[in-house]
mmCIF file of C-alpha atoms and ligand atoms in Angstrom:
data_model
loop_
_atom_site.group_PDB
_atom_site.id
_atom_site.type_symbol
_atom_site.label_atom_id
_atom_site.label_comp_id
_atom_site.label_asym_id
_atom_site.label_seq_id
_atom_site.Cartn_x
_atom_site.Cartn_y
_atom_site.Cartn_z
ATOM 1 C CA MET A 1 17.913 -38.107 -29.950
ATOM 2 C CA VAL A 2 16.053 -35.168 -28.404
ATOM 3 C CA HIS A 3 14.487 -32.889 -31.013
ATOM 4 C CA VAL A 4 13.592 -29.291 -30.047
ATOM 5 C CA ALA A 5 11.227 -27.170 -32.149
ATOM 6 C CA GLU A 6 8.651 -24.386 -31.927
ATOM 7 C CA VAL A 7 5.033 -25.608 -31.927
ATOM 8 C CA LEU A 8 3.505 -24.548 -35.254
ATOM 9 C CA VAL A 9 -0.072 -23.312 -35.721
ATOM 10 C CA ASN A 10 -1.355 -26.631 -37.143
ATOM 11 C CA GLU A 11 0.258 -28.577 -34.264
ATOM 12 C CA ARG A 12 -1.297 -26.575 -31.398
ATOM 13 C CA ALA A 13 -4.409 -28.677 -30.834
ATOM 14 C CA ARG A 14 -2.377 -31.894 -30.746
ATOM 15 C CA ALA A 15 0.332 -30.391 -28.512
ATOM 16 C CA LEU A 16 -1.930 -28.986 -25.768
ATOM 17 C CA PRO A 17 -2.952 -32.279 -24.055
ATOM 18 C CA GLU A 18 0.695 -33.346 -23.963
ATOM 19 C CA LEU A 19 1.751 -30.014 -22.428
ATOM 20 C CA LEU A 20 -1.001 -30.332 -19.832
ATOM 21 C CA ARG A 21 0.243 -33.835 -18.967
ATOM 22 C CA LEU A 22 3.646 -32.317 -17.997
ATOM 23 C CA VAL A 23 1.926 -29.455 -16.182
ATOM 24 C CA ALA A 24 -0.025 -31.973 -14.088
ATOM 25 C CA LEU A 25 3.206 -33.871 -13.341
ATOM 26 C CA GLU A 26 4.884 -30.659 -12.182
ATOM 27 C CA ARG A 27 1.859 -29.586 -10.141
ATOM 28 C CA GLY A 28 2.082 -32.934 -8.290
ATOM 29 C CA ARG A 29 5.862 -32.935 -7.935
ATOM 30 C CA VAL A 30 7.015 -32.690 -4.291
ATOM 31 C CA GLY A 31 9.165 -29.579 -3.880
ATOM 32 C CA THR A 32 8.067 -27.794 -7.070
ATOM 33 C CA LEU A 33 8.869 -24.081 -6.966
ATOM 34 C CA LEU A 34 7.027 -23.261 -10.166
ATOM 35 C CA ASN A 35 3.808 -21.256 -10.029
ATOM 36 C CA VAL A 36 1.936 -23.723 -12.255
ATOM 37 C CA GLN A 37 -0.927 -22.041 -14.160
ATOM 38 C CA GLU A 38 -4.385 -23.028 -15.407
ATOM 39 C CA PRO A 39 -4.777 -24.783 -18.815
ATOM 40 C CA ALA A 40 -5.997 -21.541 -20.450
ATOM 41 C CA PHE A 41 -2.587 -19.991 -19.763
ATOM 42 C CA TYR A 42 -0.747 -22.689 -21.772
ATOM 43 C CA GLU A 43 -3.402 -22.524 -24.488
ATOM 44 C CA ARG A 44 -2.698 -18.784 -24.757
ATOM 45 C CA MET A 45 1.075 -19.449 -24.916
ATOM 46 C CA LEU A 46 0.337 -21.780 -27.833
ATOM 47 C CA GLY A 47 -1.739 -19.010 -29.411
ATOM 48 C CA ASP A 48 -1.178 -15.261 -29.692
ATOM 49 C CA GLY A 49 0.150 -14.957 -26.130
ATOM 50 C CA GLY A 50 3.627 -16.128 -27.074
ATOM 51 C CA ALA A 51 5.553 -19.041 -28.561
ATOM 52 C CA THR A 52 5.940 -22.551 -27.173
ATOM 53 C CA PHE A 53 8.949 -24.811 -27.745
ATOM 54 C CA ILE A 54 8.891 -28.549 -27.196
ATOM 55 C CA ALA A 55 11.579 -31.188 -26.663
ATOM 56 C CA VAL A 56 10.577 -34.579 -28.049
ATOM 57 C CA GLU A 57 12.338 -37.955 -27.989
ATOM 58 C CA ASP A 58 10.931 -40.978 -29.863
ATOM 59 C CA GLY A 59 7.602 -39.161 -30.177
ATOM 60 C CA ARG A 60 7.402 -38.507 -26.426
ATOM 61 C CA LEU A 61 7.288 -34.979 -24.998
ATOM 62 C CA LEU A 62 10.151 -34.542 -22.497
ATOM 63 C CA GLY A 63 9.705 -30.842 -21.833
ATOM 64 C CA PHE A 64 8.364 -27.501 -23.015
ATOM 65 C CA ALA A 65 9.082 -23.834 -22.477
ATOM 66 C CA CYS A 66 7.533 -20.545 -23.567
ATOM 67 C CA LEU A 67 8.699 -17.184 -24.892
ATOM 68 C CA ALA A 68 6.617 -14.010 -24.843
ATOM 69 C CA GLY A 69 7.064 -10.512 -26.221
ATOM 70 C CA ARG A 70 6.557 -6.937 -25.088
ATOM 71 C CA GLU A 71 2.979 -7.548 -23.928
ATOM 72 C CA SER A 72 4.410 -9.714 -21.117
ATOM 73 C CA VAL A 73 7.135 -7.281 -20.004
ATOM 74 C CA HIS A 74 5.877 -6.259 -16.569
ATOM 75 C CA PRO A 75 6.219 -2.606 -15.445
ATOM 76 C CA PHE A 76 8.678 -3.649 -12.710
ATOM 77 C CA TRP A 77 11.223 -4.198 -15.507
ATOM 78 C CA SER A 78 11.093 -0.534 -16.621
ATOM 79 C CA PRO A 79 13.919 0.836 -14.392
ATOM 80 C CA HIS A 80 16.191 -1.991 -15.570
ATOM 81 C CA LEU A 81 15.304 -1.508 -19.253
ATOM 82 C CA ASP A 82 15.947 2.225 -18.921
ATOM 83 C CA ARG A 83 19.311 1.617 -17.249
ATOM 84 C CA LEU A 84 20.263 -0.994 -19.882
ATOM 85 C CA GLY A 85 19.006 1.310 -22.649
ATOM 86 C CA VAL A 86 16.749 -1.401 -24.102
ATOM 87 C CA ASP A 87 13.262 -0.653 -25.451
ATOM 88 C CA ARG A 88 10.335 -2.726 -24.221
ATOM 89 C CA SER A 89 9.519 -3.664 -27.854
ATOM 90 C CA ARG A 90 12.948 -5.313 -28.162
ATOM 91 C CA THR A 91 12.538 -7.305 -24.936
ATOM 92 C CA GLY A 92 11.365 -10.890 -24.619
ATOM 93 C CA VAL A 93 10.272 -12.812 -21.546
ATOM 94 C CA LEU A 94 11.165 -16.403 -20.730
ATOM 95 C CA ILE A 95 8.000 -17.976 -19.389
ATOM 96 C CA HIS A 96 7.812 -21.356 -17.785
ATOM 97 C CA ALA A 97 10.044 -24.268 -18.566
ATOM 98 C CA ILE A 98 8.868 -27.689 -17.471
ATOM 99 C CA VAL A 99 10.910 -30.852 -18.032
ATOM 100 C CA ASP A 100 9.488 -34.291 -17.173
ATOM 101 C CA PRO A 101 11.005 -35.128 -13.748
ATOM 102 C CA ALA A 102 12.144 -38.470 -15.221
ATOM 103 C CA ALA A 103 14.243 -36.540 -17.761
ATOM 104 C CA HIS A 104 15.862 -33.949 -15.458
ATOM 105 C CA GLY A 105 19.619 -33.496 -15.779
ATOM 106 C CA ARG A 106 19.857 -34.626 -19.421
ATOM 107 C CA GLY A 107 20.261 -31.234 -21.086
ATOM 108 C CA VAL A 108 16.600 -30.817 -22.104
ATOM 109 C CA GLY A 109 16.184 -27.585 -20.127
ATOM 110 C CA ARG A 110 19.303 -26.138 -21.725
ATOM 111 C CA ALA A 111 18.181 -27.156 -25.218
ATOM 112 C CA LEU A 112 14.831 -25.409 -24.684
ATOM 113 C CA LEU A 113 16.641 -22.299 -23.442
ATOM 114 C CA VAL A 114 19.020 -22.217 -26.436
ATOM 115 C CA ALA A 115 16.051 -22.613 -28.805
ATOM 116 C CA ARG A 116 14.234 -19.683 -27.174
ATOM 117 C CA MET A 117 17.332 -17.498 -27.250
ATOM 118 C CA ALA A 118 17.791 -18.227 -30.954
ATOM 119 C CA ALA A 119 14.114 -17.587 -31.692
ATOM 120 C CA ALA A 120 14.186 -14.328 -29.730
ATOM 121 C CA ARG A 121 17.222 -13.223 -31.681
ATOM 122 C CA GLY A 122 15.533 -14.266 -34.910
ATOM 123 C CA ARG A 123 12.564 -12.057 -33.936
ATOM 124 C CA GLY A 124 14.886 -9.046 -33.594
ATOM 125 C CA LEU A 125 14.845 -8.927 -29.783
ATOM 126 C CA ASP A 126 17.870 -7.519 -27.917
ATOM 127 C CA LEU A 127 17.170 -8.647 -24.365
ATOM 128 C CA LEU A 128 15.615 -11.632 -22.585
ATOM 129 C CA VAL A 129 14.317 -11.366 -19.036
ATOM 130 C CA SER A 130 13.042 -13.881 -16.511
ATOM 131 C CA THR A 131 11.836 -14.070 -12.915
ATOM 132 C CA VAL A 132 12.825 -17.079 -10.793
ATOM 133 C CA ASP A 133 12.068 -18.221 -7.245
ATOM 134 C CA PRO A 134 15.272 -17.574 -5.221
ATOM 135 C CA ASP A 135 15.163 -21.197 -3.973
ATOM 136 C CA ASN A 136 14.992 -22.663 -7.495
ATOM 137 C CA ALA A 137 18.659 -23.714 -7.786
ATOM 138 C CA ALA A 138 18.044 -25.696 -10.974
ATOM 139 C CA CYS A 139 16.525 -22.803 -12.852
ATOM 140 C CA LEU A 140 19.019 -20.248 -11.520
ATOM 141 C CA GLY A 141 21.869 -22.615 -12.424
ATOM 142 C CA LEU A 142 20.430 -23.084 -15.912
ATOM 143 C CA LEU A 143 19.993 -19.359 -16.633
ATOM 144 C CA GLU A 144 23.236 -18.151 -15.032
ATOM 145 C CA GLY A 145 25.081 -20.954 -16.826
ATOM 146 C CA ALA A 146 23.716 -19.476 -20.080
ATOM 147 C CA GLY A 147 24.939 -15.948 -19.321
ATOM 148 C CA PHE A 148 21.902 -14.451 -17.567
ATOM 149 C CA ARG A 149 22.772 -11.913 -14.849
ATOM 150 C CA ARG A 150 20.881 -11.237 -11.640
ATOM 151 C CA LEU A 151 19.558 -7.651 -11.590
ATOM 152 C CA GLU A 152 17.503 -7.622 -8.401
ATOM 153 C CA THR A 153 15.580 -9.786 -5.922
ATOM 154 C CA ARG A 154 12.200 -8.287 -5.041
ATOM 155 C CA ARG A 155 8.491 -9.017 -4.533
ATOM 156 C CA VAL A 156 6.486 -9.038 -7.775
ATOM 157 C CA TYR A 157 3.141 -9.881 -9.360
ATOM 158 C CA SER A 158 -0.275 -9.642 -7.739
ATOM 159 C CA ALA A 159 0.696 -12.595 -5.526
ATOM 160 C CA ASN A 160 3.562 -10.412 -4.188
ATOM 161 C CA VAL A 161 5.997 -13.343 -4.421
ATOM 162 C CA LEU A 162 9.788 -13.007 -3.953
ATOM 163 C CA ARG A 163 11.611 -13.451 -7.262
ATOM 164 C CA VAL A 164 15.114 -13.004 -8.664
ATOM 165 C CA LEU A 165 15.012 -10.768 -11.769
ATOM 166 C CA LEU A 166 17.507 -11.943 -14.389
ATOM 167 C CA ALA A 167 18.383 -10.666 -17.854
ATOM 168 C CA ARG A 168 20.656 -11.477 -20.744
ATOM 169 C CA ASP A 169 21.391 -9.381 -23.800
ATOM 170 C CA LEU A 170 21.138 -11.394 -26.982
ATOM 171 C CA ALA A 171 24.197 -9.958 -28.683
ATOM 172 C CA GLY A 172 26.369 -13.020 -29.230
ATOM 173 C CA ALA A 173 23.489 -15.397 -28.594
ATOM 174 C CA PRO A 174 23.190 -18.234 -31.119
ATOM 175 C CA ARG A 175 21.198 -17.273 -34.244
ATOM 176 C CA SER A 176 19.857 -20.773 -34.505
ATOM 177 C CA ALA A 177 19.517 -23.683 -32.148
ATOM 178 C CA ASP A 178 21.718 -25.897 -34.368
HETATM 179 C C1 LIG B 201 14.736 -26.137 -14.285
HETATM 180 C C2 LIG B 201 14.638 -27.269 -15.275
HETATM 181 C C3 LIG B 201 13.804 -26.816 -16.455
HETATM 182 C C4 LIG B 201 16.063 -27.682 -15.749
HETATM 183 O O1 LIG B 201 15.895 -28.660 -16.777
HETATM 184 P P1 LIG B 201 16.899 -29.889 -16.925
HETATM 185 O O2 LIG B 201 16.618 -30.507 -18.246
HETATM 186 O O3 LIG B 201 16.868 -30.763 -15.734
HETATM 187 O O4 LIG B 201 18.310 -29.092 -16.964
HETATM 188 P P2 LIG B 201 19.581 -29.465 -17.857
HETATM 189 O O5 LIG B 201 19.858 -30.936 -17.735
HETATM 190 O O6 LIG B 201 19.434 -28.916 -19.228
HETATM 191 O O7 LIG B 201 20.707 -28.663 -17.054
HETATM 192 C C5 LIG B 201 21.287 -27.513 -17.590
HETATM 193 C C6 LIG B 201 22.002 -26.768 -16.476
HETATM 194 O O8 LIG B 201 21.059 -26.297 -15.530
HETATM 195 C C7 LIG B 201 21.638 -26.323 -14.237
HETATM 196 N N1 LIG B 201 20.881 -27.261 -13.404
HETATM 197 C C8 LIG B 201 19.991 -28.186 -13.811
HETATM 198 N N2 LIG B 201 19.480 -28.866 -12.760
HETATM 199 C C9 LIG B 201 20.087 -28.352 -11.656
HETATM 200 C C10 LIG B 201 19.961 -28.582 -10.256
HETATM 201 N N3 LIG B 201 19.116 -29.498 -9.783
HETATM 202 N N4 LIG B 201 20.699 -27.824 -9.403
HETATM 203 C C11 LIG B 201 21.547 -26.865 -9.872
HETATM 204 N N5 LIG B 201 21.714 -26.585 -11.194
HETATM 205 C C12 LIG B 201 20.986 -27.307 -12.060
HETATM 206 C C13 LIG B 201 23.089 -26.787 -14.404
HETATM 207 O O9 LIG B 201 23.881 -25.654 -14.637
HETATM 208 C C14 LIG B 201 22.964 -27.613 -15.673
HETATM 209 O O10 LIG B 201 24.183 -27.683 -16.353
HETATM 210 P P3 LIG B 201 25.115 -29.006 -16.152
HETATM 211 O O11 LIG B 201 24.223 -30.200 -16.394
HETATM 212 O O12 LIG B 201 26.181 -28.825 -17.187
HETATM 213 O O13 LIG B 201 25.558 -28.912 -14.720
HETATM 214 C C15 LIG B 201 14.016 -28.535 -14.617
HETATM 215 O O14 LIG B 201 14.710 -28.804 -13.422
HETATM 216 C C16 LIG B 201 12.524 -28.379 -14.296
HETATM 217 O O15 LIG B 201 11.661 -28.674 -15.140
HETATM 218 N N6 LIG B 201 12.204 -27.943 -13.058
HETATM 219 C C17 LIG B 201 10.814 -27.866 -12.615
HETATM 220 C C18 LIG B 201 10.079 -26.705 -13.242
HETATM 221 C C19 LIG B 201 10.761 -25.378 -12.911
HETATM 222 O O16 LIG B 201 11.110 -25.076 -11.784
HETATM 223 N N7 LIG B 201 10.937 -24.560 -13.975
HETATM 224 C C20 LIG B 201 11.516 -23.256 -13.789
HETATM 225 C C21 LIG B 201 11.788 -22.620 -15.019
HETATM 226 S S1 LIG B 201 13.520 -22.529 -15.470
#
């Protein structure tokens, strides 16, 4: 049974090495399309930079994914937020989801997405946004399958990388991951 939960304050120190084990796996995975970050980034996502959700089975970490708030809403989202009539303070950002390659295709990615949607809704957010590499069929399939809509494909971030910009309003999203 896969159990999904948010990493609590007193669990952060124990969770970090396990997260970094999956990060290293993804960094070494042939064909990865994820812009894997430095350990400090995941430490920040465990701290005040956002919230981290983990999927665990028999005590083993199968995957994790992060959720951030207004401080991570990049200026390139502004025209879309204005058009959708959503305030930046009510917008959350899906950041990184990494599932152990040995556990792909078992619903772990979806469970981590549902947990983040519920948590975002619980935090009073109205909209979730995400940027995805246009070649990342798995991630695009996951998000579009959960009701996210493509808004634009453009170059973003200091690395000027091509990304699909997707969003989903949280009205109707599950209030809890149960
Ligand atoms: C993207 C990722 C998180 C999906 O996790 P997963 O646990 O394998 O996905 P799930 O089993 O929950 O699949 C949920 C849905 O996603 C879509 N999906 C998953 N893998 C897919 C693939 N290889 N191709 C197309 N769609 C895919 C499908 O719609 C699937 O629904 P279905 O099983 O009913 O067809 C996983 O492939 C991963 O860790 N990739 C490497 C890191 C990465 O690129 N992360 C990007 C952030 S989303």
